C-alpha positions as a LaTeX table, in Angstrom:
\begin{tabular}{lrrr}
\hline
Residue & $x$ (\AA) & $y$ (\AA) & $z$ (\AA) \\
\hline
Met1 & $-28.79$ & 129.95 & 42.97 \\
Leu2 & $-25.34$ & 131.37 & 42.13 \\
Gln3 & $-24.21$ & 131.45 & 45.76 \\
Ser4 & $-25.60$ & 127.96 & 46.37 \\
Glu5 & $-23.56$ & 126.59 & 43.44 \\
Ile6 & $-20.47$ & 128.40 & 44.72 \\
Glu7 & $-20.91$ & 126.86 & 48.18 \\
Lys8 & $-21.36$ & 123.34 & 46.76 \\
Ser9 & $-18.25$ & 123.81 & 44.61 \\
Leu10 & $-16.19$ & 125.13 & 47.51 \\
Glu11 & $-17.14$ & 122.14 & 49.64 \\
Val12 & $-15.74$ & 119.79 & 46.98 \\
Leu13 & $-12.65$ & 121.91 & 46.28 \\
Asn14 & $-11.77$ & 122.15 & 49.97 \\
Lys15 & $-11.77$ & 118.33 & 50.17 \\
Gly16 & $-9.38$ & 118.01 & 47.22 \\
Gly17 & $-12.13$ & 117.07 & 44.78 \\
Leu18 & $-12.79$ & 117.96 & 41.14 \\
Ile19 & $-15.57$ & 120.13 & 39.78 \\
Leu20 & $-16.94$ & 120.57 & 36.28 \\
Tyr21 & $-17.93$ & 124.18 & 35.75 \\
Pro22 & $-18.72$ & 126.85 & 33.17 \\
Thr23 & $-15.89$ & 129.36 & 32.74 \\
Asp24 & $-15.59$ & 132.61 & 30.81 \\
Thr25 & $-14.50$ & 130.51 & 27.82 \\
Val26 & $-15.44$ & 126.79 & 27.78 \\
Trp27 & $-16.65$ & 124.18 & 30.30 \\
Gly28 & $-13.74$ & 123.36 & 32.56 \\
Ile29 & $-12.47$ & 120.78 & 34.99 \\
Gly30 & $-11.24$ & 122.47 & 38.13 \\
Cys31 & $-9.46$ & 121.78 & 41.39 \\
Asp32 & $-7.38$ & 123.51 & 44.03 \\
Ala33 & $-4.24$ & 124.68 & 42.21 \\
Thr34 & $-2.26$ & 124.44 & 45.46 \\
Asn35 & $-3.10$ & 120.75 & 46.05 \\
Pro36 & $-0.77$ & 118.34 & 44.16 \\
Glu37 & $-3.07$ & 115.32 & 44.73 \\
Ala38 & $-6.04$ & 117.20 & 43.26 \\
Val39 & $-3.95$ & 118.34 & 40.28 \\
Lys40 & $-2.90$ & 114.72 & 39.67 \\
Lys41 & $-6.58$ & 113.71 & 39.60 \\
Val42 & $-7.15$ & 116.23 & 36.78 \\
Tyr43 & $-4.25$ & 114.82 & 34.73 \\
Asp44 & $-5.55$ & 111.30 & 35.33 \\
Leu45 & $-9.13$ & 112.17 & 34.36 \\
Lys46 & $-8.01$ & 113.92 & 31.16 \\
Gln47 & $-5.57$ & 111.05 & 30.44 \\
Arg48 & $-3.00$ & 113.77 & 29.92 \\
Glu49 & 0.74 & 113.68 & 30.53 \\
Asp50 & 1.66 & 115.86 & 33.47 \\
Ser51 & 4.37 & 117.44 & 31.33 \\
Lys52 & 1.57 & 119.36 & 29.54 \\
Ala53 & 0.81 & 122.33 & 31.78 \\
Leu54 & $-2.67$ & 123.39 & 32.90 \\
Ile55 & $-4.19$ & 126.85 & 33.23 \\
Cys56 & $-5.22$ & 128.42 & 36.55 \\
Leu57 & $-7.84$ & 131.05 & 37.29 \\
Val58 & $-7.43$ & 133.86 & 39.79 \\
Ser59 & $-10.09$ & 136.37 & 40.80 \\
Asp60 & $-8.08$ & 139.55 & 40.21 \\
Thr61 & $-4.58$ & 140.96 & 39.78 \\
Arg62 & $-4.03$ & 141.14 & 43.57 \\
Met63 & $-4.47$ & 137.36 & 43.73 \\
Leu64 & $-2.27$ & 136.95 & 40.65 \\
Ala65 & 0.61 & 138.70 & 42.45 \\
Lys66 & 0.48 & 136.07 & 45.25 \\
Tyr67 & 1.28 & 133.25 & 42.83 \\
Ile68 & 3.90 & 134.77 & 40.51 \\
Tyr69 & 7.25 & 135.82 & 41.93 \\
Glu70 & 7.33 & 138.98 & 39.83 \\
Val71 & 4.50 & 140.01 & 37.50 \\
Pro72 & 5.98 & 142.05 & 34.62 \\
Glu73 & 4.39 & 145.49 & 34.21 \\
Val74 & 3.50 & 144.68 & 30.59 \\
Ala75 & 1.22 & 141.88 & 31.89 \\
Tyr76 & $-0.94$ & 144.40 & 33.75 \\
Gln77 & $-1.09$ & 146.55 & 30.62 \\
Leu78 & $-2.12$ & 143.58 & 28.45 \\
Leu79 & $-4.82$ & 142.54 & 30.93 \\
Asp80 & $-6.19$ & 146.11 & 31.07 \\
Ala81 & $-6.22$ & 146.41 & 27.29 \\
Ser82 & $-7.71$ & 142.98 & 26.54 \\
Asp83 & $-11.38$ & 142.84 & 25.64 \\
Lys84 & $-11.57$ & 139.02 & 25.73 \\
Pro85 & $-10.38$ & 136.30 & 28.10 \\
Thr86 & $-6.58$ & 136.30 & 28.08 \\
Thr87 & $-4.32$ & 133.72 & 29.67 \\
Ile88 & $-0.75$ & 134.75 & 30.34 \\
Ile89 & 2.15 & 132.35 & 30.87 \\
Tyr90 & 4.41 & 133.76 & 33.59 \\
Asp91 & 7.92 & 132.88 & 34.74 \\
Asn92 & 8.62 & 131.75 & 38.31 \\
Pro93 & 5.27 & 130.72 & 39.81 \\
Ile94 & 5.10 & 130.41 & 43.61 \\
Asn95 & 2.72 & 128.90 & 46.16 \\
Val96 & 1.10 & 126.40 & 43.75 \\
Ala97 & 1.30 & 122.62 & 43.41 \\
Gly98 & 4.64 & 121.58 & 41.92 \\
Asn99 & 2.97 & 119.30 & 39.35 \\
Leu100 & 1.11 & 122.32 & 37.97 \\
Val101 & 4.32 & 124.16 & 37.06 \\
Ala102 & 5.67 & 123.53 & 33.54 \\
Ser103 & 9.18 & 122.10 & 33.08 \\
Asp104 & 10.48 & 125.57 & 32.11 \\
Asn105 & 9.25 & 126.96 & 35.48 \\
Thr106 & 6.24 & 128.78 & 34.04 \\
Leu107 & 2.52 & 128.82 & 34.82 \\
Ala108 & $-0.45$ & 129.92 & 32.72 \\
Ile109 & $-2.91$ & 132.09 & 34.65 \\
Arg110 & $-6.10$ & 133.90 & 33.60 \\
Val111 & $-7.92$ & 136.52 & 35.62 \\
Ala112 & $-11.51$ & 135.23 & 35.50 \\
Ser113 & $-14.09$ & 137.54 & 33.94 \\
Asp114 & $-17.15$ & 135.31 & 34.44 \\
Glu115 & $-19.15$ & 136.28 & 37.57 \\
Phe116 & $-19.48$ & 132.70 & 38.87 \\
Cys117 & $-15.74$ & 131.99 & 38.45 \\
Gln118 & $-14.67$ & 135.31 & 39.94 \\
Arg119 & $-16.85$ & 134.95 & 43.01 \\
Met120 & $-15.99$ & 131.27 & 43.52 \\
Val121 & $-12.22$ & 131.85 & 43.26 \\
Arg122 & $-12.44$ & 134.94 & 45.50 \\
Gln123 & $-14.29$ & 132.94 & 48.17 \\
Phe124 & $-11.95$ & 129.95 & 47.74 \\
Lys125 & $-8.99$ & 132.30 & 48.32 \\
Arg126 & $-6.72$ & 130.15 & 46.13 \\
Pro127 & $-6.26$ & 129.75 & 42.38 \\
Leu128 & $-8.36$ & 127.18 & 40.59 \\
Val129 & $-7.17$ & 124.82 & 37.88 \\
Ser130 & $-9.12$ & 125.44 & 34.69 \\
Thr131 & $-8.68$ & 122.97 & 31.86 \\
Ser132 & $-11.11$ & 122.10 & 29.10 \\
Ala133 & $-13.61$ & 119.34 & 29.90 \\
Asn134 & $-12.32$ & 116.77 & 27.44 \\
Ile135 & $-10.10$ & 113.71 & 27.32 \\
Ser136 & $-6.66$ & 114.73 & 26.02 \\
Gly137 & $-6.52$ & 114.59 & 22.23 \\
Tyr138 & $-10.28$ & 115.01 & 21.75 \\
Pro139 & $-12.01$ & 118.25 & 20.72 \\
Thr140 & $-13.00$ & 120.80 & 23.35 \\
Pro141 & $-16.76$ & 120.56 & 23.96 \\
Gln142 & $-18.66$ & 123.64 & 22.76 \\
Ser143 & $-21.61$ & 122.99 & 25.09 \\
Phe144 & $-22.46$ & 121.00 & 28.18 \\
Ser145 & $-24.26$ & 118.37 & 26.10 \\
Glu146 & $-21.00$ & 117.55 & 24.26 \\
Ile147 & $-19.04$ & 116.66 & 27.42 \\
Asn148 & $-17.86$ & 113.05 & 27.47 \\
Gln149 & $-19.59$ & 110.74 & 30.00 \\
Glu150 & $-16.18$ & 109.70 & 31.34 \\
Ile151 & $-15.52$ & 113.32 & 32.33 \\
Leu152 & $-18.99$ & 113.74 & 33.84 \\
Lys153 & $-18.56$ & 110.59 & 35.93 \\
Gly154 & $-14.97$ & 111.43 & 36.88 \\
Val155 & $-15.64$ & 114.69 & 38.69 \\
Asp156 & $-17.04$ & 115.07 & 42.20 \\
Tyr157 & $-19.49$ & 117.86 & 41.39 \\
Val158 & $-21.06$ & 119.31 & 38.24 \\
Val159 & $-22.08$ & 122.95 & 38.59 \\
Asn160 & $-25.72$ & 123.47 & 37.71 \\
Leu161 & $-25.38$ & 126.77 & 35.83 \\
His162 & $-25.29$ & 127.78 & 32.15 \\
Arg163 & $-25.82$ & 124.26 & 30.86 \\
Asp164 & $-27.68$ & 125.58 & 27.83 \\
Lys165 & $-24.97$ & 128.10 & 26.92 \\
Lys166 & $-22.77$ & 127.64 & 23.84 \\
Cys167 & $-19.18$ & 128.19 & 24.85 \\
Asn168 & $-16.89$ & 130.87 & 23.60 \\
Lys169 & $-13.65$ & 129.82 & 22.05 \\
Pro170 & $-10.68$ & 129.19 & 24.36 \\
Ser171 & $-8.76$ & 132.18 & 25.69 \\
Thr172 & $-5.93$ & 133.98 & 23.97 \\
Ile173 & $-2.61$ & 132.74 & 25.39 \\
Ile174 & 0.40 & 135.04 & 25.67 \\
Lys175 & 3.81 & 134.12 & 27.13 \\
Ile176 & 5.58 & 136.95 & 28.94 \\
Gly177 & 9.14 & 136.66 & 30.16 \\
Asn178 & 10.46 & 138.56 & 33.16 \\
Asp179 & 12.29 & 140.75 & 30.64 \\
Gly180 & 8.88 & 141.97 & 29.36 \\
Val181 & 9.23 & 140.25 & 25.98 \\
Phe182 & 6.03 & 138.53 & 24.98 \\
Lys183 & 4.88 & 136.05 & 22.36 \\
Ile184 & 1.33 & 135.20 & 21.31 \\
Ile185 & 0.86 & 131.42 & 21.64 \\
Arg186 & $-2.87$ & 131.21 & 20.75 \\
Lys187 & $-5.06$ & 133.99 & 19.36 \\
\hline
\end{tabular}
């Protein structure tokens, strides 16, 4: 079942489509983080200004290093020490859609810990946009049943896994500069 859902998701992602999927935190809307048209579809669906950055998922730190010009050593230490999903905002992203990069030339990336997400991103071989499955300004759904119909109808595929699961809270977000200085944005 898991591999079947991964294959269906990859088919949609490879065509520039949007998926709705369970992550290691909350239900997310996802697309190919290297495809600017797909990223625009996410902003449009969420009715969100593209000046508000989105998070990406990578499968591991090797993949992370392909999308950040220089990963500060402290980031690896934080990821190793973290016992919960942690998103880090990095300076100087590379090889991703331009409309995904924040105006200050940063990008938020989380190394996925959920088995489905890890395997899907590894097989996709590119980072995946991961943003909460809600219209901008509305609360983040805590379960599949709370997801707005507009979101459900606006994606190209809804992953058929973990629909009965209550979601964890969103990830911790930490901003790390190339100088190694970091700031906790969300606990």
